[in-house]
XYZ file of C-alpha atoms in Angstrom:
641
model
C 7.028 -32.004 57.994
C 5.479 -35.034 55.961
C 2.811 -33.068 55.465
C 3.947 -29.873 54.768
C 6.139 -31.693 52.065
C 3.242 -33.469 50.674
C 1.582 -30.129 50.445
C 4.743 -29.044 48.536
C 4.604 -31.818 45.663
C 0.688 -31.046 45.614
C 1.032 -27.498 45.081
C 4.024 -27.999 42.394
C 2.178 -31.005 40.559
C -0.586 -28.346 40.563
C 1.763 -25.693 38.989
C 2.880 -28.105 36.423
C -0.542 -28.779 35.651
C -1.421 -25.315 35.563
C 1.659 -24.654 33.034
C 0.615 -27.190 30.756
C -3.277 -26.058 30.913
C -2.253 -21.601 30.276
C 0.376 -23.183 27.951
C -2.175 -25.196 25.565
C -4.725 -22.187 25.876
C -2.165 -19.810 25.376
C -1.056 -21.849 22.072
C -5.092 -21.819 20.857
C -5.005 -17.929 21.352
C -1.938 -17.359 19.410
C -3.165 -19.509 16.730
C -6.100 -17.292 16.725
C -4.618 -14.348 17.117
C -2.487 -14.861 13.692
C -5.357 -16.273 11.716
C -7.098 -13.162 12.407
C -4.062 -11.409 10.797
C -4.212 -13.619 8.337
C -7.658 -13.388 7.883
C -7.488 -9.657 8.026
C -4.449 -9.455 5.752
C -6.155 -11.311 2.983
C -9.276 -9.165 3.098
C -6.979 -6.405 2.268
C -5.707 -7.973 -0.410
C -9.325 -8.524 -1.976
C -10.508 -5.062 -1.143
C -6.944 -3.446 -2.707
C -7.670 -5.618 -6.221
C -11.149 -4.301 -6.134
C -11.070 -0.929 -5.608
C -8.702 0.088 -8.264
C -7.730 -0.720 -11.684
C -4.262 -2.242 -11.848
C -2.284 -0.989 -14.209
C 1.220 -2.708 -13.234
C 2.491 -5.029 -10.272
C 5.157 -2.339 -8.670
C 2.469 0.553 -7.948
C 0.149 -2.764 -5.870
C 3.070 -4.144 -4.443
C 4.028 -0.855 -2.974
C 0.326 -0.112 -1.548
C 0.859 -4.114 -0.434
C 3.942 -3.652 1.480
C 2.464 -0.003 3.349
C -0.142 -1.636 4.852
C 1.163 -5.317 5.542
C 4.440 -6.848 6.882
C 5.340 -9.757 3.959
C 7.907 -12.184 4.062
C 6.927 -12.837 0.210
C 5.221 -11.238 -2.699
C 4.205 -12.700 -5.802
C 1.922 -10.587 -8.282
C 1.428 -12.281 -11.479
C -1.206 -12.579 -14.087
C -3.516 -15.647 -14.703
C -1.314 -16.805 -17.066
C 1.565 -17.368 -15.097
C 3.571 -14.448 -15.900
C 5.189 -13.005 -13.072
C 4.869 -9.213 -12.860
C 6.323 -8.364 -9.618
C 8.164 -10.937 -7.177
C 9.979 -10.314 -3.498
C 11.486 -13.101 -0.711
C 12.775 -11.753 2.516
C 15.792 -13.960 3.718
C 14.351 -16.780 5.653
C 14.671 -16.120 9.570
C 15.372 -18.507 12.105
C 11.813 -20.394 13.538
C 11.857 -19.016 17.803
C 10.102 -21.358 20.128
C 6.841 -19.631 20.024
C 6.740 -20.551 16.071
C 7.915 -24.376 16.567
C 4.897 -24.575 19.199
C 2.299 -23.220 17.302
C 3.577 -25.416 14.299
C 3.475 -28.746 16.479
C 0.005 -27.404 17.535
C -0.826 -27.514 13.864
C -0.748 -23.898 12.593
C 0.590 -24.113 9.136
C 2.576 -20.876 8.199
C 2.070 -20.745 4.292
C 1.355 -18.685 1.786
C -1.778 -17.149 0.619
C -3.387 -16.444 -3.062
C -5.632 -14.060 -4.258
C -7.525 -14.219 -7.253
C -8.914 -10.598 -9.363
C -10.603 -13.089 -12.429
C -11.748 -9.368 -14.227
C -8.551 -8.399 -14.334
C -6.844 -11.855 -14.589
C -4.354 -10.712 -11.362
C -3.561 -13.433 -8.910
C -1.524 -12.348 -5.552
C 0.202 -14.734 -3.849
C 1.625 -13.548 -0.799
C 2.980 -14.738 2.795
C 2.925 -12.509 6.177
C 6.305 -11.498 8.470
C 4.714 -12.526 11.889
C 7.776 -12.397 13.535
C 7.106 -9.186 15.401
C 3.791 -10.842 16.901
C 5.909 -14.163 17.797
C 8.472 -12.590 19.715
C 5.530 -10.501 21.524
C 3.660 -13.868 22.576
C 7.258 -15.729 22.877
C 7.561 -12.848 25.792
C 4.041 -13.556 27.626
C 4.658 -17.450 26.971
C 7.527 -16.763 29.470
C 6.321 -15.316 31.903
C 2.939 -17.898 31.931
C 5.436 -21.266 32.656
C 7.391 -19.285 34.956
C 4.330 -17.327 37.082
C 2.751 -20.661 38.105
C 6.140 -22.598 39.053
C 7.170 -19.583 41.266
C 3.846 -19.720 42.726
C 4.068 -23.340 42.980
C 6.994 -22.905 45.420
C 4.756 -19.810 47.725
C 4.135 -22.426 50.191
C 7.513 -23.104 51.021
C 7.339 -19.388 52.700
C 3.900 -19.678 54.407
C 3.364 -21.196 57.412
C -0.021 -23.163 58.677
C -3.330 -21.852 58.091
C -2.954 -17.937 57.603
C -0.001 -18.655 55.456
C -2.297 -21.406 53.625
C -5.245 -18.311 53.108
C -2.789 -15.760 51.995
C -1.992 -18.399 49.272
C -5.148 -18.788 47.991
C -5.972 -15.357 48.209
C -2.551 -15.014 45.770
C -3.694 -17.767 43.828
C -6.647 -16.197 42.744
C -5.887 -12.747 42.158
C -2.891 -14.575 39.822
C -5.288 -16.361 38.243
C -7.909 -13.842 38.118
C -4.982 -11.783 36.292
C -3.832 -14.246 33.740
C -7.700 -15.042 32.861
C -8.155 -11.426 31.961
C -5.010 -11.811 29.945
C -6.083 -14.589 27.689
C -9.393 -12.944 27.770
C -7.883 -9.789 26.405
C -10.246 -8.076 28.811
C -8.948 -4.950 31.039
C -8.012 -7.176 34.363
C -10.142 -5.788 37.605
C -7.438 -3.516 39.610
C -9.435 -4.955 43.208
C -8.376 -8.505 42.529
C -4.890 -7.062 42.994
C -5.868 -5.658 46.006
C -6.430 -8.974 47.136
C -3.059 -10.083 47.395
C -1.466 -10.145 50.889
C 1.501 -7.058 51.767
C 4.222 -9.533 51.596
C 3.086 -9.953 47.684
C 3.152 -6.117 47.043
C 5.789 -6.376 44.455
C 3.994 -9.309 42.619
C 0.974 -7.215 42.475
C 2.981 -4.016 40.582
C 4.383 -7.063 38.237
C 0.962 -8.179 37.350
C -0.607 -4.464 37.050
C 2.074 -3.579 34.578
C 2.000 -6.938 32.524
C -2.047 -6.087 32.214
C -1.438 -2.570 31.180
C 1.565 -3.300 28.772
C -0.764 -6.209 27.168
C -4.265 -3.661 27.008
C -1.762 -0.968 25.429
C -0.379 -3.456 22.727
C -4.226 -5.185 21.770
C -5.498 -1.562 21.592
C -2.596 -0.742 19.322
C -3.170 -3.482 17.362
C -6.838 -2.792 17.093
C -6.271 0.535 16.029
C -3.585 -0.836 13.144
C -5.861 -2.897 12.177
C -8.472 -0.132 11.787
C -6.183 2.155 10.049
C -5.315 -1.086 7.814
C -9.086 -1.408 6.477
C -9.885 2.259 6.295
C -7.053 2.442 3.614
C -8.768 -0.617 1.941
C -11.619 2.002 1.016
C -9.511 4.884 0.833
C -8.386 6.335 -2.807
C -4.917 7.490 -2.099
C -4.956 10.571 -5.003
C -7.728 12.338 -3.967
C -8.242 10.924 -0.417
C -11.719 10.128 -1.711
C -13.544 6.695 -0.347
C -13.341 4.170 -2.855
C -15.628 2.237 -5.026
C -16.460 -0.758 -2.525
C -17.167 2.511 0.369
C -19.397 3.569 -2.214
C -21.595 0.564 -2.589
C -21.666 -0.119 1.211
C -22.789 3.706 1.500
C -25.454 3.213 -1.601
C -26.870 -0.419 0.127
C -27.426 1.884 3.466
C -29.509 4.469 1.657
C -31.177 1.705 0.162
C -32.653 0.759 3.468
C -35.180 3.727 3.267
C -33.694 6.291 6.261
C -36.044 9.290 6.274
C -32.604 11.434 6.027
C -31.485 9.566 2.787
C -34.907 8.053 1.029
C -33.902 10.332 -2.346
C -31.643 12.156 -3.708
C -29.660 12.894 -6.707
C -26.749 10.899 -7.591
C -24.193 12.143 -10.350
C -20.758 10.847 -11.971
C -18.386 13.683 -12.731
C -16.144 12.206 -15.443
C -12.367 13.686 -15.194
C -12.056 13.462 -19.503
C -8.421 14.789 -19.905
C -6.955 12.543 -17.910
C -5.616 10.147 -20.408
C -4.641 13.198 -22.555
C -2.313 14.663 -19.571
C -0.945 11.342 -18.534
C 0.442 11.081 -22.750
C 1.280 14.388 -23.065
C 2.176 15.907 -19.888
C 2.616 12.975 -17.331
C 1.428 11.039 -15.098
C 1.939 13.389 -12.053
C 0.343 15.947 -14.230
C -2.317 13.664 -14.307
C -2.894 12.818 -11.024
C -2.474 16.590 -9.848
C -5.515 17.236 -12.322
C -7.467 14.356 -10.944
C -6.849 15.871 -7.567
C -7.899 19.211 -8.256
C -11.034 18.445 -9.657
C -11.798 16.107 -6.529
C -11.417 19.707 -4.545
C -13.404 21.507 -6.680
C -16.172 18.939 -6.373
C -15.544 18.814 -2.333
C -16.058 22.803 -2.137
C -18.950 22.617 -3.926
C -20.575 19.815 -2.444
C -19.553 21.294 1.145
C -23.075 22.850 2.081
C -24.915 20.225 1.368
C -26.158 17.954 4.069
C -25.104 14.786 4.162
C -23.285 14.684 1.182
C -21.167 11.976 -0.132
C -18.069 11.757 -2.548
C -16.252 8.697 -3.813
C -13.371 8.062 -6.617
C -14.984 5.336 -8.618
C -12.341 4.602 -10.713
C -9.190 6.453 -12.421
C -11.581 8.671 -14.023
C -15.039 9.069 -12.509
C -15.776 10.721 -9.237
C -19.360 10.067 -8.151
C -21.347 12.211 -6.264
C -24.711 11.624 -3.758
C -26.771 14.399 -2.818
C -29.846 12.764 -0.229
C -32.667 15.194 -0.016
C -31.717 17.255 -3.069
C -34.373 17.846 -5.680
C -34.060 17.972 -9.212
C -34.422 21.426 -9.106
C -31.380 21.891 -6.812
C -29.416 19.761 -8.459
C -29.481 22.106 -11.457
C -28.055 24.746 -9.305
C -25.140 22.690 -8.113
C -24.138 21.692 -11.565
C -24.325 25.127 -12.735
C -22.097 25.589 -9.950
C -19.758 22.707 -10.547
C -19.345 23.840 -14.508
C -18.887 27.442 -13.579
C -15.604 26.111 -10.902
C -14.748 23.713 -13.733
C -14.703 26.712 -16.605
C -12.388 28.704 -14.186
C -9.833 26.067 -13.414
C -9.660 25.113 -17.454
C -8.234 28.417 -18.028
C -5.760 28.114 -15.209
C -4.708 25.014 -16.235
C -4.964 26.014 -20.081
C -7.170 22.625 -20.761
C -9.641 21.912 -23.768
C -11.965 21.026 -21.326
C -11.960 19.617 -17.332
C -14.887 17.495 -16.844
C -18.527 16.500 -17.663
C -21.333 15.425 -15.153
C -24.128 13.345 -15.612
C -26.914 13.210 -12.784
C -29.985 11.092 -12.101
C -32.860 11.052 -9.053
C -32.533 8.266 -6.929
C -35.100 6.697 -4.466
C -34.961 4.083 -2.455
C -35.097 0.551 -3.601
C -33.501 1.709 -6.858
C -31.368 -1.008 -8.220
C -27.022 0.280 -8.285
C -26.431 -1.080 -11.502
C -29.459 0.626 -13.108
C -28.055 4.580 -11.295
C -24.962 3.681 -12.462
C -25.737 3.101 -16.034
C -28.283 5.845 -16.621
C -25.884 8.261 -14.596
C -23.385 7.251 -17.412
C -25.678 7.983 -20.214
C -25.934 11.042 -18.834
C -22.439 11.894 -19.545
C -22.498 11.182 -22.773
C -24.869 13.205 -23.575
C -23.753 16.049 -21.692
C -20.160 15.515 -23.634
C -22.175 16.209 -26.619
C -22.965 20.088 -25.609
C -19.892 22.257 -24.518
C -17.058 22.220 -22.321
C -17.711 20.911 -18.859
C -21.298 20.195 -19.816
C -24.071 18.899 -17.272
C -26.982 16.542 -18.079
C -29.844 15.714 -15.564
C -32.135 12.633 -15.984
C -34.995 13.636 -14.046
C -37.083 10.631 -13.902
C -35.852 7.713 -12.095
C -37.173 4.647 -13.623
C -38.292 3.156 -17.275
C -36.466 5.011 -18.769
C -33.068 3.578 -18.714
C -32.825 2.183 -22.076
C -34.329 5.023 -23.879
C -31.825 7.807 -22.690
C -29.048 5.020 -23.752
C -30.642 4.935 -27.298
C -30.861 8.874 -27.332
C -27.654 9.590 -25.720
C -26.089 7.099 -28.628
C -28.016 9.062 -31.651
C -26.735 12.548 -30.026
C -23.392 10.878 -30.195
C -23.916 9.530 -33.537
C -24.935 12.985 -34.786
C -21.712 14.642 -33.605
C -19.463 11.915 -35.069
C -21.197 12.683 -38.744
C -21.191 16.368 -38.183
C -17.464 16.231 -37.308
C -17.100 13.488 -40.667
C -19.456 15.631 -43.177
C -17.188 19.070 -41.838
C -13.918 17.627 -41.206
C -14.453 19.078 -37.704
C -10.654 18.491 -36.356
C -7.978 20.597 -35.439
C -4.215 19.010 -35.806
C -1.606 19.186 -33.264
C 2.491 17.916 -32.706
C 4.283 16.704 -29.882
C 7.976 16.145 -31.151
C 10.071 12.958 -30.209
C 13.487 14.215 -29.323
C 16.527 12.276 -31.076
C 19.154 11.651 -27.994
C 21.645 11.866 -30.619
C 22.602 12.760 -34.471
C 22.280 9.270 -35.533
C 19.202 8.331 -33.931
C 16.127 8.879 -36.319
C 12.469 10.664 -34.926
C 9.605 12.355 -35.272
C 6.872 14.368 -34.462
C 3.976 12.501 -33.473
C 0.019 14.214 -35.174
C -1.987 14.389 -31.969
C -6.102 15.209 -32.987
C -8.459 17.712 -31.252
C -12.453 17.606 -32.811
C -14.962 20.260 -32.428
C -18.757 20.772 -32.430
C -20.661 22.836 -34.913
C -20.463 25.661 -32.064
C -16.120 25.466 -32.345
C -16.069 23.980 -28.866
C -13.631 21.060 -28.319
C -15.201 17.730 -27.499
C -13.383 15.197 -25.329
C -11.130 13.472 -27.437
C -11.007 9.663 -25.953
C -14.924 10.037 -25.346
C -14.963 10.380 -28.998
C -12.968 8.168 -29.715
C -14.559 5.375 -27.666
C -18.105 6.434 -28.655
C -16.830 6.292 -32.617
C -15.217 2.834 -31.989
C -18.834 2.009 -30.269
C -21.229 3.022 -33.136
C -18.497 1.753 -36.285
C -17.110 4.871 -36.994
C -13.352 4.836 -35.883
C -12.461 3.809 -39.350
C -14.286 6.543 -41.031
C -12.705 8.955 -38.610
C -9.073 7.096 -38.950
C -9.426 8.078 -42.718
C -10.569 11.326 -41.988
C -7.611 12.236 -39.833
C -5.018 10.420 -42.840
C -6.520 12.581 -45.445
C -6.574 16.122 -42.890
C -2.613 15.058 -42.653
C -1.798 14.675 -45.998
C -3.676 17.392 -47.152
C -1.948 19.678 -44.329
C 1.472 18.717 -45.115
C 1.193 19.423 -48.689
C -0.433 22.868 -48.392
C 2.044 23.654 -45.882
C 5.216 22.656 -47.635
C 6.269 19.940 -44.554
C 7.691 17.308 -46.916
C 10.976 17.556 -44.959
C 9.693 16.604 -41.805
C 8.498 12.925 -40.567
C 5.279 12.364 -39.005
C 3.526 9.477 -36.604
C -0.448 8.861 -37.097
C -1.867 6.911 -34.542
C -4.474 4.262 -36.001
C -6.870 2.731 -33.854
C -6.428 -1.699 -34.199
C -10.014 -2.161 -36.094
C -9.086 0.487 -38.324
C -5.612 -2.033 -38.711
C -7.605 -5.136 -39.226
C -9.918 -3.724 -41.555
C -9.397 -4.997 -45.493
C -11.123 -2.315 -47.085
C -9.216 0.335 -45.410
C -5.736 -1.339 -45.870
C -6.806 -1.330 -49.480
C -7.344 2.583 -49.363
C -4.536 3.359 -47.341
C -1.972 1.672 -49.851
C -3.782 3.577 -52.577
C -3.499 6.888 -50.856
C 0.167 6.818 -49.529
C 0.951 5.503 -53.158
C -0.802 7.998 -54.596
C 1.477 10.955 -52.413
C 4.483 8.506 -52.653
C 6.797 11.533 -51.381
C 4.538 12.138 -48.325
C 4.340 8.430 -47.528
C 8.032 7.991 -47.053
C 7.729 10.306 -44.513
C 4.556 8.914 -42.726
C 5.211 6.397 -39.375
C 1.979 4.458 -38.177
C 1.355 3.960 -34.609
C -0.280 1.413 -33.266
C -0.401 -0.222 -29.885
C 1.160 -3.788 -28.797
C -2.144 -4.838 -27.974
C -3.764 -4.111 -30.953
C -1.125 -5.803 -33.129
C -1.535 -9.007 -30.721
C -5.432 -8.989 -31.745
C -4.543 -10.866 -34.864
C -1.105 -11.571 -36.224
C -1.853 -12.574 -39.510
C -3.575 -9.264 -40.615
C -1.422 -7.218 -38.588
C 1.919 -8.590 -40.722
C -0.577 -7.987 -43.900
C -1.004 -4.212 -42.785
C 3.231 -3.547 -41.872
C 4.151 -5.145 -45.036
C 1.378 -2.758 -47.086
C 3.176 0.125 -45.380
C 6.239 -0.964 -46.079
C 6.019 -1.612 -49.500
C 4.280 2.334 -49.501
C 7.628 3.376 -48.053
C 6.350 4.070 -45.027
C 7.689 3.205 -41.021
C 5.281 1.512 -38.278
C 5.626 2.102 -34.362
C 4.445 -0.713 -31.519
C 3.217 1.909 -29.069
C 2.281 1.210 -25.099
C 4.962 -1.513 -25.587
C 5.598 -3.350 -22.583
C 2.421 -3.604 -21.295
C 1.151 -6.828 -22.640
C 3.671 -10.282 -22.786
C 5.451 -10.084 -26.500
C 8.149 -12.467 -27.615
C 10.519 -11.365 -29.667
C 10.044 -13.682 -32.285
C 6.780 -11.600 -32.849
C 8.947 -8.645 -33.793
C 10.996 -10.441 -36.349
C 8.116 -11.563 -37.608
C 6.165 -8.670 -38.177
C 9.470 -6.174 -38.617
C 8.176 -2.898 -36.831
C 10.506 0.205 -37.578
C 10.754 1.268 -33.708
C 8.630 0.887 -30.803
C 7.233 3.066 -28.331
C 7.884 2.247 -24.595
C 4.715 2.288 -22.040
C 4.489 5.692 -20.117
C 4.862 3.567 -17.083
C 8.087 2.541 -17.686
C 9.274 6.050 -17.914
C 7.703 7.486 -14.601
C 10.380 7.822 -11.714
C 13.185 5.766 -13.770
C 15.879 7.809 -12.316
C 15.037 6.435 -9.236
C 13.530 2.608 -10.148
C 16.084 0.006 -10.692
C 13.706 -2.470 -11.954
C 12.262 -0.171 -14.864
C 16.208 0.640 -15.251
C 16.823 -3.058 -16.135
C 13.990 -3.740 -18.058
C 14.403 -0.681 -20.046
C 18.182 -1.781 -20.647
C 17.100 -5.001 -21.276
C 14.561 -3.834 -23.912
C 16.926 -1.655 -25.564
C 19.836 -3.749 -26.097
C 17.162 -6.642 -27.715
C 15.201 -4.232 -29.999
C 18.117 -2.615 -31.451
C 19.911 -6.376 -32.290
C 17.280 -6.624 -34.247
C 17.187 -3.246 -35.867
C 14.234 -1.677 -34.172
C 14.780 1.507 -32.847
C 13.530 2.561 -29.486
C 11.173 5.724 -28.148
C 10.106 6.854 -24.410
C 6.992 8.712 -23.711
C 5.585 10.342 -20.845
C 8.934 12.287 -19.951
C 8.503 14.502 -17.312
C 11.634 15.637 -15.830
C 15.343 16.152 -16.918
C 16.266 13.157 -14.243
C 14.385 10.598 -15.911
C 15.856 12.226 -19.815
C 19.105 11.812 -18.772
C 18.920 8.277 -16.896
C 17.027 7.555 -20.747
C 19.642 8.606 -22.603
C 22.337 6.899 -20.617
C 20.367 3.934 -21.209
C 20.972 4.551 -25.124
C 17.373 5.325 -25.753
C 16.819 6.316 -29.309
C 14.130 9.231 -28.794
C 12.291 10.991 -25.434
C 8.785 12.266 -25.846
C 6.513 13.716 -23.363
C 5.736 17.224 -22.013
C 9.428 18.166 -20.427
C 10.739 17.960 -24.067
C 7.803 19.996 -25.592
C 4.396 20.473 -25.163
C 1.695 19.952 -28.407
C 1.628 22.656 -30.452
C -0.590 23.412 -33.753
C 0.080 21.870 -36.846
């Protein structure tokens, strides 16, 4: 009996022992099992601020909260302002979380820095679901040992002592292939004696529930980084799949050595998102993704990717310069069709270039984006192909600049434009508006050239101003010859064309000179470019105001104003950010801030616009905000001048 009693203690002191050794390597794999997460969570984070341009906190912090379980969010800019913020109540710490904290796991938050686009995340992970689940196999690791501790009890001599150890080790066995995370060997169940039958089940079904949940959280975690590269519009890889995918074909594969690569550049897209919308916009964006996917379809092996908001790009391994002309004949000839359907000035331009391996990204990239320009140079949904591959990078930059440069002063020396309105819509009597002067330009062939290309490539070679005065003097001269005194009129002026001295000398002269055309003018120009330079901007609202005309702060919203910049430079009204607008009915917090905005701008006599209305839900929430005037394509579309 004394010995059977010291066998007892032995084998419970063992148990104990036991507990405390599964219990401490149980604590290491938990801690390692949520620094994983965390690991994997913050990886997500990086690969989410670099694979898209970030317009506004609520669209990542949506995306964020799909793909991660938070108990905080914090998106702000460098800065320190704060532009998106969420705290779950705090929950009550179980004992699986006070263990791993006395172990030393710290539970904090983590940042993320974007330094291009000045966008820190700070954010901190919900891992109470993953707690409870090891909580649950912490249990049943202190009690397994202690109720084997006690098997002795119930054997009896020598065959009860090798039934025991038989147990002991298929147990152990078990539990080693649960820490392991390893699928647990169904024979070492088979070990176990008759009398332990029931044990055995309890062990099978632990292993099987514990393989189900890793593989489930292997394949989460899977799904987790395959949305990481995944553009959710077009359902195109991303930007960072596209350089892993470039760096492979780099390594010389006889299937991929060369190829063609091309950028198809989606050109109306900030167009629709002013005047039609921003689902408007992404519909279009989509569409052209499918066009591109049909005609890329029999070709082997090749790839699409969204590169950003705008671009799609394109690789074609194997595919000579030769066939690549027939593909972008086909590609403009899909294009052509769909602009008719979708009554566009034009769809989208492609620019293509040979590739071969060793070819450095940065240099495809920037010779595929020559390319583009000058194919925006010919007509509608215009190709280019660079042929050559190499040395001659800089060269097609210079000549795609002078083609661009030769359209500008063709489109200067002809007054190559074509004038269009989109009316701002009063929500009441009182409430002054206007109709805003939106510009289309034109080759020497009539055909209508991508307006923010131009734009951009006008700003790039010192020509925006020329063009600004161009557009001014097609107004005036428009408004006269057609009688429109009556009506009021926005001109949007680009900022350099603002800041410029020379010009704000013309401009007084001009409006002064058509003093009953001026009254009736309102300037637009964006937050941003105001923000440039205060003194010069207050220089240019007071010359407009002393010419009797209005100005309106446009895309307001999107950068951080104080209001004491508004009484100090006095704008007329100002012009709300299209993001604002989009799904308003439905978003409290652009409800509030839009309230919020509304109430301040008109204590101080500014008067307050929405663009980018799309629906009659989002007018009516506007106007029952006391919005001064909706624009956008649900309350009319541009029509000629």
């Amino acid at each position: 009996m004394k010995n059977f009693r010291t066998l007892l203690i032995a084998q419970l002191v063992a148990a104990l022992l036991l507990v405390v050794i599964l219990v401490l390597a149980f604590l290491q794999f938990g801690k390692q099992q949520l620094q994983q997460q965390e690991t994997q969570a913050q990886i997500v984070v990086e690969q989410m601020l670099s694979g898209q341009i970030i317009s506004d906190g609520k669209a990542l912090s949506r995306q964020l909260e799909r793909s991660l379980a938070l108990k905080s969010l914090q998106i702000s800019k460098l800065d320190g302002t704060i532009l998106y913020e969420q705290n779950s109540a705090p929950s009550q710490p179980n004992l699986m979380q006070r263990l791993l904290t006395v172990s030393g796991k710290v539970f904090q938050a983590q940042t993320v820095r974007d330094e291009q686009q000045e966008i820190r995340v700070r954010f901190e992970l919900n891992p109470q679901q993953q707690l409870q689940a090891l909580q649950n196999h912490l249990w049943l690791i202190v009690f397994l040992p202690l109720l084997l501790g006690w098997l002795p009890v119930f054997f009896v001599k020598s065959s009860m002592e090798r039934k025991y150890r038989r147990a002991a080790e298929a147990v152990n066995h078990a539990i080693e292939g649960f820490l392991n995370q390893q699928k647990p060997d169904n024979q070492a169940f088979q070990k176990l004696p008759a009398e332990f039958n029931d044990l055995a089940q309890a062990l099978q079904r632990l292993a099987a529930h514990t393989r189900q949940q890793y593989e489930k959280m292997t394949s989460d975690a899977q799904q987790i980084a395959e949305a990481a590269y995944k553009d959710q519009v077009t359902g195109l890889p991303n930007r960072n799949r596209f350089v892993q995918t470039y760096e492979e074909f780099s390594k010389g594969d006889s299937q991929t050595d060369f190829g063609i690569f091309a950028i198809t550049r989606c050109t109306e897209l900030q167009t629709l998102n002013q005047t039609r919308g921003f689902q408007e916009g992404d519909n279009y964006v989509s569409q052209v993704a499918d066009i591109i996917k049909k005609v890329t379809a029999t070709y082997k092996n090749a790839a699409l990717f969204r590169l950003n908001s705008s671009d799609v790009g394109i690789l074609l391994p194997r595919v000579t310069a030769k066939e690549a002309e027939n593909f972008a004949l086909q590609l403009q000839s899909r294009f052509n069709e769909y602009q008719k359907l979708a009554e566009l000035d034009s769809v989208a331009y492609t620019g293509l270039v040979s590739y071969e391996t060793g070819k450095a990204l940065g240099e495809l990239l920037a010779t595929a984006d020559t390319s583009i320009s000058l194919a925006q140079t010919k007509q509608p949904n215009a190709w280019h192909l660079q042929k050559e591959s190499s040395g001659l990078e800089n060269a097609s930059n210079s000549y795609g600049n002078q083609n661009w440069r030769n359209v500008i002063e063709d489109v200067l020396t002809n007054n190559r434009l074509t004038l269009l309105l989109q009316s701002i819509q009063p929500s009441s009597r009182a409430a002054k508006a206007y109709s805003e002067i939106l510009v289309r330009f034109k080759t020497h062939e009539d055909q209508i050239l991508p307006t923010a290309s131009f734009l951009a490539m006008a700003e790039k070679l010192d020509k925006i101003i020329a063009v600004d005065r161009m557009i001014i003097e097609t107004a005036l001269t428009t408004i006269k010859e057609r009688n429109m005194q009556d009506q009021y009129f926005g001109i949007n002026l680009s900022p350099r064309t603002v800041h410029d001295d020379q010009f704000v000398i013309w401009l007084e002269r001009r409006l002064l000179k058509d003093a009953n055309i001026a009254s009736k003018l309102v300037f637009e120009v964006s937050e941003f470019g105001l923000q440039q330079n205060l003194k010069t901007s207050k220089r240019f609202i007071d010359m407009v105001h002393r010419a009797g005309a209005r100005i309106t702060v446009e895309k307001f919203g999107v950068g951080i104003t104080s209001f004491k910049f508004f009484r100090d430079l006095k704008p007329d009204y100002v012009k709300m950010d299209g993001s604002y607008t989009r799904h308003i009915d439905s978003d409290k917090n652009n409800q509030y801030f839009m309230r919020l905005m509304i109430d301040l701008a008109h204590r101080i006599g500014v008067g307050v616009f929405a663009e980018s209305v799309e629906t009659q839900e989002e007018k009516h929430m506007l106007e029952s905000l006391f919005i001064d005037g909706n624009q956008g394509y649900y309350i009319g579309k541009p029509t000629p001048m």
